[in-house]
Amino acid sequence: MTKAEFLLKVPDIINHTAHGYGELEIVSDKMGEKCVCYRHKDSTASGGNFAPTWNELYGKVMRYLRDGGYIEP
């Protein structure tokens, strides 16, 4: 999976129960180190995940979103 495919498949905004709306932020896009989180207006972050590839990161982020009730199972 490419970065562009990842960004098309993952929601760019979530409504966190404690911190309100958060926007997807790419923290790292280095070879072997991909990292994203949802950044909130109060400067907190949620759903932060690391993985060596976009494909592995996609699985982790989607699990977080399903488990947190942000998307349908």
PDB file of N, CA and C in Angstrom:
ATOM      1  N   MET A   1       0.848  -1.168   0.000  1.00  0.00           N
ATOM      2  CA  MET A   1       0.000   0.000   0.000  1.00  0.00           C
ATOM      3  C   MET A   1       0.901   1.242   0.000  1.00  0.00           C
ATOM      4  N   THR A   2       0.518   2.214  -0.794  1.00  0.00           N
ATOM      5  CA  THR A   2       1.267   3.468  -0.841  1.00  0.00           C
ATOM      6  C   THR A   2       0.693   4.457   0.177  1.00  0.00           C
ATOM      7  N   LYS A   3       1.409   5.526   0.381  1.00  0.00           N
ATOM      8  CA  LYS A   3       0.932   6.589   1.282  1.00  0.00           C
ATOM      9  C   LYS A   3      -0.395   7.146   0.761  1.00  0.00           C
ATOM     10  N   ALA A   4      -0.492   7.368  -0.527  1.00  0.00           N
ATOM     11  CA  ALA A   4      -1.724   7.906  -1.119  1.00  0.00           C
ATOM     12  C   ALA A   4      -2.905   6.957  -0.895  1.00  0.00           C
ATOM     13  N   GLU A   5      -2.687   5.651  -1.061  1.00  0.00           N
ATOM     14  CA  GLU A   5      -3.749   4.673  -0.827  1.00  0.00           C
ATOM     15  C   GLU A   5      -4.160   4.670   0.644  1.00  0.00           C
ATOM     16  N   PHE A   6      -3.184   4.746   1.536  1.00  0.00           N
ATOM     17  CA  PHE A   6      -3.461   4.807   2.966  1.00  0.00           C
ATOM     18  C   PHE A   6      -4.362   6.004   3.271  1.00  0.00           C
ATOM     19  N   LEU A   7      -3.990   7.167   2.751  1.00  0.00           N
ATOM     20  CA  LEU A   7      -4.742   8.385   3.030  1.00  0.00           C
ATOM     21  C   LEU A   7      -6.160   8.345   2.455  1.00  0.00           C
ATOM     22  N   LEU A   8      -6.357   7.630   1.374  1.00  0.00           N
ATOM     23  CA  LEU A   8      -7.700   7.483   0.804  1.00  0.00           C
ATOM     24  C   LEU A   8      -8.584   6.566   1.644  1.00  0.00           C
ATOM     25  N   LYS A   9      -7.996   5.597   2.333  1.00  0.00           N
ATOM     26  CA  LYS A   9      -8.753   4.583   3.060  1.00  0.00           C
ATOM     27  C   LYS A   9      -9.013   4.923   4.526  1.00  0.00           C
ATOM     28  N   VAL A  10      -8.222   5.823   5.104  1.00  0.00           N
ATOM     29  CA  VAL A  10      -8.325   6.139   6.530  1.00  0.00           C
ATOM     30  C   VAL A  10      -9.060   7.475   6.696  1.00  0.00           C
ATOM     31  N   PRO A  11     -10.012   7.556   7.627  1.00  0.00           N
ATOM     32  CA  PRO A  11     -10.715   8.830   7.850  1.00  0.00           C
ATOM     33  C   PRO A  11      -9.752   9.947   8.250  1.00  0.00           C
ATOM     34  N   ASP A  12      -9.943  11.146   7.666  1.00  0.00           N
ATOM     35  CA  ASP A  12      -9.046  12.239   8.025  1.00  0.00           C
ATOM     36  C   ASP A  12      -9.457  12.944   9.314  1.00  0.00           C
ATOM     37  N   ILE A  13     -10.708  12.776   9.737  1.00  0.00           N
ATOM     38  CA  ILE A  13     -11.178  13.448  10.951  1.00  0.00           C
ATOM     39  C   ILE A  13     -11.974  12.460  11.796  1.00  0.00           C
ATOM     40  N   ILE A  14     -11.747  12.511  13.110  1.00  0.00           N
ATOM     41  CA  ILE A  14     -12.553  11.728  14.043  1.00  0.00           C
ATOM     42  C   ILE A  14     -13.066  12.680  15.123  1.00  0.00           C
ATOM     43  N   ASN A  15     -14.111  12.271  15.816  1.00  0.00           N
ATOM     44  CA  ASN A  15     -14.629  13.035  16.947  1.00  0.00           C
ATOM     45  C   ASN A  15     -14.342  12.229  18.208  1.00  0.00           C
ATOM     46  N   HIS A  16     -13.261  12.556  18.876  1.00  0.00           N
ATOM     47  CA  HIS A  16     -12.817  11.849  20.074  1.00  0.00           C
ATOM     48  C   HIS A  16     -13.744  12.209  21.236  1.00  0.00           C
ATOM     49  N   THR A  17     -14.056  11.222  22.059  1.00  0.00           N
ATOM     50  CA  THR A  17     -14.997  11.442  23.158  1.00  0.00           C
ATOM     51  C   THR A  17     -14.496  12.468  24.173  1.00  0.00           C
ATOM     52  N   ALA A  18     -13.217  12.538  24.417  1.00  0.00           N
ATOM     53  CA  ALA A  18     -12.682  13.467  25.422  1.00  0.00           C
ATOM     54  C   ALA A  18     -12.092  14.746  24.833  1.00  0.00           C
ATOM     55  N   HIS A  19     -11.530  14.663  23.625  1.00  0.00           N
ATOM     56  CA  HIS A  19     -10.785  15.803  23.080  1.00  0.00           C
ATOM     57  C   HIS A  19     -11.443  16.470  21.881  1.00  0.00           C
ATOM     58  N   GLY A  20     -12.599  15.992  21.469  1.00  0.00           N
ATOM     59  CA  GLY A  20     -13.286  16.588  20.320  1.00  0.00           C
ATOM     60  C   GLY A  20     -12.676  16.144  19.002  1.00  0.00           C
ATOM     61  N   TYR A  21     -12.875  16.964  17.990  1.00  0.00           N
ATOM     62  CA  TYR A  21     -12.438  16.599  16.651  1.00  0.00           C
ATOM     63  C   TYR A  21     -10.922  16.562  16.550  1.00  0.00           C
ATOM     64  N   GLY A  22     -10.446  15.544  15.849  1.00  0.00           N
ATOM     65  CA  GLY A  22      -9.023  15.404  15.607  1.00  0.00           C
ATOM     66  C   GLY A  22      -8.775  15.144  14.137  1.00  0.00           C
ATOM     67  N   GLU A  23      -7.727  15.732  13.618  1.00  0.00           N
ATOM     68  CA  GLU A  23      -7.375  15.593  12.206  1.00  0.00           C
ATOM     69  C   GLU A  23      -6.162  14.688  12.064  1.00  0.00           C
ATOM     70  N   LEU A  24      -6.215  13.795  11.087  1.00  0.00           N
ATOM     71  CA  LEU A  24      -5.117  12.870  10.838  1.00  0.00           C
ATOM     72  C   LEU A  24      -3.834  13.648  10.544  1.00  0.00           C
ATOM     73  N   GLU A  25      -2.772  13.262  11.217  1.00  0.00           N
ATOM     74  CA  GLU A  25      -1.469  13.911  11.026  1.00  0.00           C
ATOM     75  C   GLU A  25      -0.412  12.840  10.787  1.00  0.00           C
ATOM     76  N   ILE A  26       0.380  13.033   9.759  1.00  0.00           N
ATOM     77  CA  ILE A  26       1.508  12.129   9.509  1.00  0.00           C
ATOM     78  C   ILE A  26       2.687  12.646  10.320  1.00  0.00           C
ATOM     79  N   VAL A  27       3.114  11.845  11.263  1.00  0.00           N
ATOM     80  CA  VAL A  27       4.209  12.224  12.153  1.00  0.00           C
ATOM     81  C   VAL A  27       5.549  11.827  11.540  1.00  0.00           C
ATOM     82  N   SER A  28       5.591  10.666  10.877  1.00  0.00           N
ATOM     83  CA  SER A  28       6.823  10.209  10.250  1.00  0.00           C
ATOM     84  C   SER A  28       6.512   9.453   8.970  1.00  0.00           C
ATOM     85  N   ASP A  29       7.282   9.743   7.938  1.00  0.00           N
ATOM     86  CA  ASP A  29       7.151   9.053   6.659  1.00  0.00           C
ATOM     87  C   ASP A  29       8.546   8.676   6.153  1.00  0.00           C
ATOM     88  N   LYS A  30       9.349   8.118   7.049  1.00  0.00           N
ATOM     89  CA  LYS A  30      10.687   7.679   6.679  1.00  0.00           C
ATOM     90  C   LYS A  30      10.645   6.223   6.233  1.00  0.00           C
ATOM     91  N   MET A  31      11.669   5.800   5.516  1.00  0.00           N
ATOM     92  CA  MET A  31      11.755   4.408   5.101  1.00  0.00           C
ATOM     93  C   MET A  31      11.814   3.524   6.350  1.00  0.00           C
ATOM     94  N   GLY A  32      10.886   2.597   6.440  1.00  0.00           N
ATOM     95  CA  GLY A  32      10.843   1.675   7.569  1.00  0.00           C
ATOM     96  C   GLY A  32      10.236   2.255   8.832  1.00  0.00           C
ATOM     97  N   GLU A  33       9.729   3.489   8.775  1.00  0.00           N
ATOM     98  CA  GLU A  33       9.124   4.115   9.948  1.00  0.00           C
ATOM     99  C   GLU A  33       7.979   5.034   9.526  1.00  0.00           C
ATOM    100  N   LYS A  34       6.779   4.517   9.626  1.00  0.00           N
ATOM    101  CA  LYS A  34       5.577   5.294   9.326  1.00  0.00           C
ATOM    102  C   LYS A  34       4.854   5.533  10.645  1.00  0.00           C
ATOM    103  N   CYS A  35       4.358   6.744  10.843  1.00  0.00           N
ATOM    104  CA  CYS A  35       3.656   7.061  12.086  1.00  0.00           C
ATOM    105  C   CYS A  35       2.587   8.108  11.812  1.00  0.00           C
ATOM    106  N   VAL A  36       1.403   7.877  12.364  1.00  0.00           N
ATOM    107  CA  VAL A  36       0.313   8.837  12.272  1.00  0.00           C
ATOM    108  C   VAL A  36      -0.371   8.961  13.631  1.00  0.00           C
ATOM    109  N   CYS A  37      -1.126  10.044  13.780  1.00  0.00           N
ATOM    110  CA  CYS A  37      -1.977  10.222  14.945  1.00  0.00           C
ATOM    111  C   CYS A  37      -3.118  11.143  14.537  1.00  0.00           C
ATOM    112  N   TYR A  38      -4.078  11.312  15.419  1.00  0.00           N
ATOM    113  CA  TYR A  38      -5.134  12.296  15.221  1.00  0.00           C
ATOM    114  C   TYR A  38      -4.837  13.451  16.168  1.00  0.00           C
ATOM    115  N   ARG A  39      -4.573  14.640  15.614  1.00  0.00           N
ATOM    116  CA  ARG A  39      -4.206  15.825  16.394  1.00  0.00           C
ATOM    117  C   ARG A  39      -5.473  16.630  16.676  1.00  0.00           C
ATOM    118  N   HIS A  40      -5.648  16.991  17.950  1.00  0.00           N
ATOM    119  CA  HIS A  40      -6.826  17.736  18.388  1.00  0.00           C
ATOM    120  C   HIS A  40      -6.482  19.206  18.616  1.00  0.00           C
ATOM    121  N   LYS A  41      -7.504  20.060  18.629  1.00  0.00           N
ATOM    122  CA  LYS A  41      -7.284  21.503  18.791  1.00  0.00           C
ATOM    123  C   LYS A  41      -6.640  21.858  20.121  1.00  0.00           C
ATOM    124  N   ASP A  42      -6.814  20.991  21.135  1.00  0.00           N
ATOM    125  CA  ASP A  42      -6.196  21.267  22.434  1.00  0.00           C
ATOM    126  C   ASP A  42      -4.746  20.762  22.482  1.00  0.00           C
ATOM    127  N   SER A  43      -4.177  20.487  21.316  1.00  0.00           N
ATOM    128  CA  SER A  43      -2.789  20.036  21.142  1.00  0.00           C
ATOM    129  C   SER A  43      -2.524  18.613  21.623  1.00  0.00           C
ATOM    130  N   THR A  44      -3.560  17.876  22.001  1.00  0.00           N
ATOM    131  CA  THR A  44      -3.378  16.472  22.356  1.00  0.00           C
ATOM    132  C   THR A  44      -3.462  15.641  21.079  1.00  0.00           C
ATOM    133  N   ALA A  45      -3.077  14.385  21.208  1.00  0.00           N
ATOM    134  CA  ALA A  45      -3.139  13.469  20.074  1.00  0.00           C
ATOM    135  C   ALA A  45      -3.732  12.151  20.546  1.00  0.00           C
ATOM    136  N   SER A  46      -4.416  11.480  19.651  1.00  0.00           N
ATOM    137  CA  SER A  46      -4.949  10.158  19.961  1.00  0.00           C
ATOM    138  C   SER A  46      -4.710   9.242  18.774  1.00  0.00           C
ATOM    139  N   GLY A  47      -4.779   7.944  19.043  1.00  0.00           N
ATOM    140  CA  GLY A  47      -4.655   6.962  17.980  1.00  0.00           C
ATOM    141  C   GLY A  47      -3.291   6.871  17.355  1.00  0.00           C
ATOM    142  N   GLY A  48      -2.267   7.336  18.044  1.00  0.00           N
ATOM    143  CA  GLY A  48      -0.923   7.280  17.488  1.00  0.00           C
ATOM    144  C   GLY A  48      -0.446   5.849  17.301  1.00  0.00           C
ATOM    145  N   ASN A  49       0.067   5.567  16.123  1.00  0.00           N
ATOM    146  CA  ASN A  49       0.565   4.238  15.795  1.00  0.00           C
ATOM    147  C   ASN A  49       1.792   4.332  14.908  1.00  0.00           C
ATOM    148  N   PHE A  50       2.720   3.405  15.123  1.00  0.00           N
ATOM    149  CA  PHE A  50       3.940   3.269  14.315  1.00  0.00           C
ATOM    150  C   PHE A  50       3.913   1.920  13.614  1.00  0.00           C
ATOM    151  N   ALA A  51       4.529   1.846  12.452  1.00  0.00           N
ATOM    152  CA  ALA A  51       4.725   0.581  11.738  1.00  0.00           C
ATOM    153  C   ALA A  51       5.786   0.805  10.661  1.00  0.00           C
ATOM    154  N   PRO A  52       6.399  -0.273  10.196  1.00  0.00           N
ATOM    155  CA  PRO A  52       7.421  -0.111   9.161  1.00  0.00           C
ATOM    156  C   PRO A  52       6.856   0.161   7.757  1.00  0.00           C
ATOM    157  N   THR A  53       5.585  -0.191   7.527  1.00  0.00           N
ATOM    158  CA  THR A  53       4.982   0.012   6.202  1.00  0.00           C
ATOM    159  C   THR A  53       3.599   0.640   6.342  1.00  0.00           C
ATOM    160  N   TRP A  54       3.130   1.245   5.260  1.00  0.00           N
ATOM    161  CA  TRP A  54       1.787   1.835   5.257  1.00  0.00           C
ATOM    162  C   TRP A  54       0.726   0.746   5.425  1.00  0.00           C
ATOM    163  N   ASN A  55       0.968  -0.425   4.880  1.00  0.00           N
ATOM    164  CA  ASN A  55       0.008  -1.516   4.982  1.00  0.00           C
ATOM    165  C   ASN A  55      -0.168  -1.958   6.441  1.00  0.00           C
ATOM    166  N   GLU A  56       0.944  -2.139   7.144  1.00  0.00           N
ATOM    167  CA  GLU A  56       0.865  -2.539   8.551  1.00  0.00           C
ATOM    168  C   GLU A  56       0.250  -1.426   9.402  1.00  0.00           C
ATOM    169  N   LEU A  57       0.591  -0.202   9.094  1.00  0.00           N
ATOM    170  CA  LEU A  57       0.035   0.926   9.829  1.00  0.00           C
ATOM    171  C   LEU A  57      -1.475   1.021   9.609  1.00  0.00           C
ATOM    172  N   TYR A  58      -1.913   0.755   8.403  1.00  0.00           N
ATOM    173  CA  TYR A  58      -3.346   0.761   8.094  1.00  0.00           C
ATOM    174  C   TYR A  58      -4.091  -0.209   9.013  1.00  0.00           C
ATOM    175  N   GLY A  59      -3.578  -1.417   9.170  1.00  0.00           N
ATOM    176  CA  GLY A  59      -4.220  -2.403  10.043  1.00  0.00           C
ATOM    177  C   GLY A  59      -4.323  -1.910  11.477  1.00  0.00           C
ATOM    178  N   LYS A  60      -3.266  -1.297  11.983  1.00  0.00           N
ATOM    179  CA  LYS A  60      -3.267  -0.796  13.360  1.00  0.00           C
ATOM    180  C   LYS A  60      -4.244   0.363  13.544  1.00  0.00           C
ATOM    181  N   VAL A  61      -4.233   1.300  12.604  1.00  0.00           N
ATOM    182  CA  VAL A  61      -5.114   2.464  12.701  1.00  0.00           C
ATOM    183  C   VAL A  61      -6.582   2.030  12.595  1.00  0.00           C
ATOM    184  N   MET A  62      -6.877   1.136  11.669  1.00  0.00           N
ATOM    185  CA  MET A  62      -8.265   0.688  11.508  1.00  0.00           C
ATOM    186  C   MET A  62      -8.740  -0.068  12.745  1.00  0.00           C
ATOM    187  N   ARG A  63      -7.880  -0.832  13.370  1.00  0.00           N
ATOM    188  CA  ARG A  63      -8.228  -1.531  14.618  1.00  0.00           C
ATOM    189  C   ARG A  63      -8.549  -0.504  15.715  1.00  0.00           C
ATOM    190  N   TYR A  64      -7.736   0.532  15.834  1.00  0.00           N
ATOM    191  CA  TYR A  64      -7.978   1.597  16.800  1.00  0.00           C
ATOM    192  C   TYR A  64      -9.335   2.256  16.536  1.00  0.00           C
ATOM    193  N   LEU A  65      -9.609   2.565  15.285  1.00  0.00           N
ATOM    194  CA  LEU A  65     -10.854   3.244  14.931  1.00  0.00           C
ATOM    195  C   LEU A  65     -12.080   2.361  15.192  1.00  0.00           C
ATOM    196  N   ARG A  66     -11.987   1.077  14.880  1.00  0.00           N
ATOM    197  CA  ARG A  66     -13.095   0.140  15.158  1.00  0.00           C
ATOM    198  C   ARG A  66     -13.291  -0.050  16.648  1.00  0.00           C
ATOM    199  N   ASP A  67     -12.204  -0.298  17.361  1.00  0.00           N
ATOM    200  CA  ASP A  67     -12.292  -0.544  18.806  1.00  0.00           C
ATOM    201  C   ASP A  67     -12.807   0.695  19.553  1.00  0.00           C
ATOM    202  N   GLY A  68     -12.484   1.879  19.062  1.00  0.00           N
ATOM    203  CA  GLY A  68     -12.921   3.108  19.697  1.00  0.00           C
ATOM    204  C   GLY A  68     -14.318   3.555  19.284  1.00  0.00           C
ATOM    205  N   GLY A  69     -14.922   2.829  18.335  1.00  0.00           N
ATOM    206  CA  GLY A  69     -16.265   3.179  17.884  1.00  0.00           C
ATOM    207  C   GLY A  69     -16.307   4.338  16.909  1.00  0.00           C
ATOM    208  N   TYR A  70     -15.171   4.680  16.312  1.00  0.00           N
ATOM    209  CA  TYR A  70     -15.131   5.789  15.356  1.00  0.00           C
ATOM    210  C   TYR A  70     -15.603   5.384  13.962  1.00  0.00           C
ATOM    211  N   ILE A  71     -15.530   4.083  13.668  1.00  0.00           N
ATOM    212  CA  ILE A  71     -16.046   3.544  12.405  1.00  0.00           C
ATOM    213  C   ILE A  71     -16.809   2.263  12.708  1.00  0.00           C
ATOM    214  N   GLU A  72     -17.632   1.845  11.787  1.00  0.00           N
ATOM    215  CA  GLU A  72     -18.400   0.595  11.946  1.00  0.00           C
ATOM    216  C   GLU A  72     -17.489  -0.616  11.864  1.00  0.00           C
ATOM    217  N   PRO A  73     -17.753  -1.633  12.677  1.00  0.00           N
ATOM    218  CA  PRO A  73     -16.922  -2.850  12.636  1.00  0.00           C
ATOM    219  C   PRO A  73     -17.013  -3.590  11.321  1.00  0.00           C
TER     220      PRO A  73
END
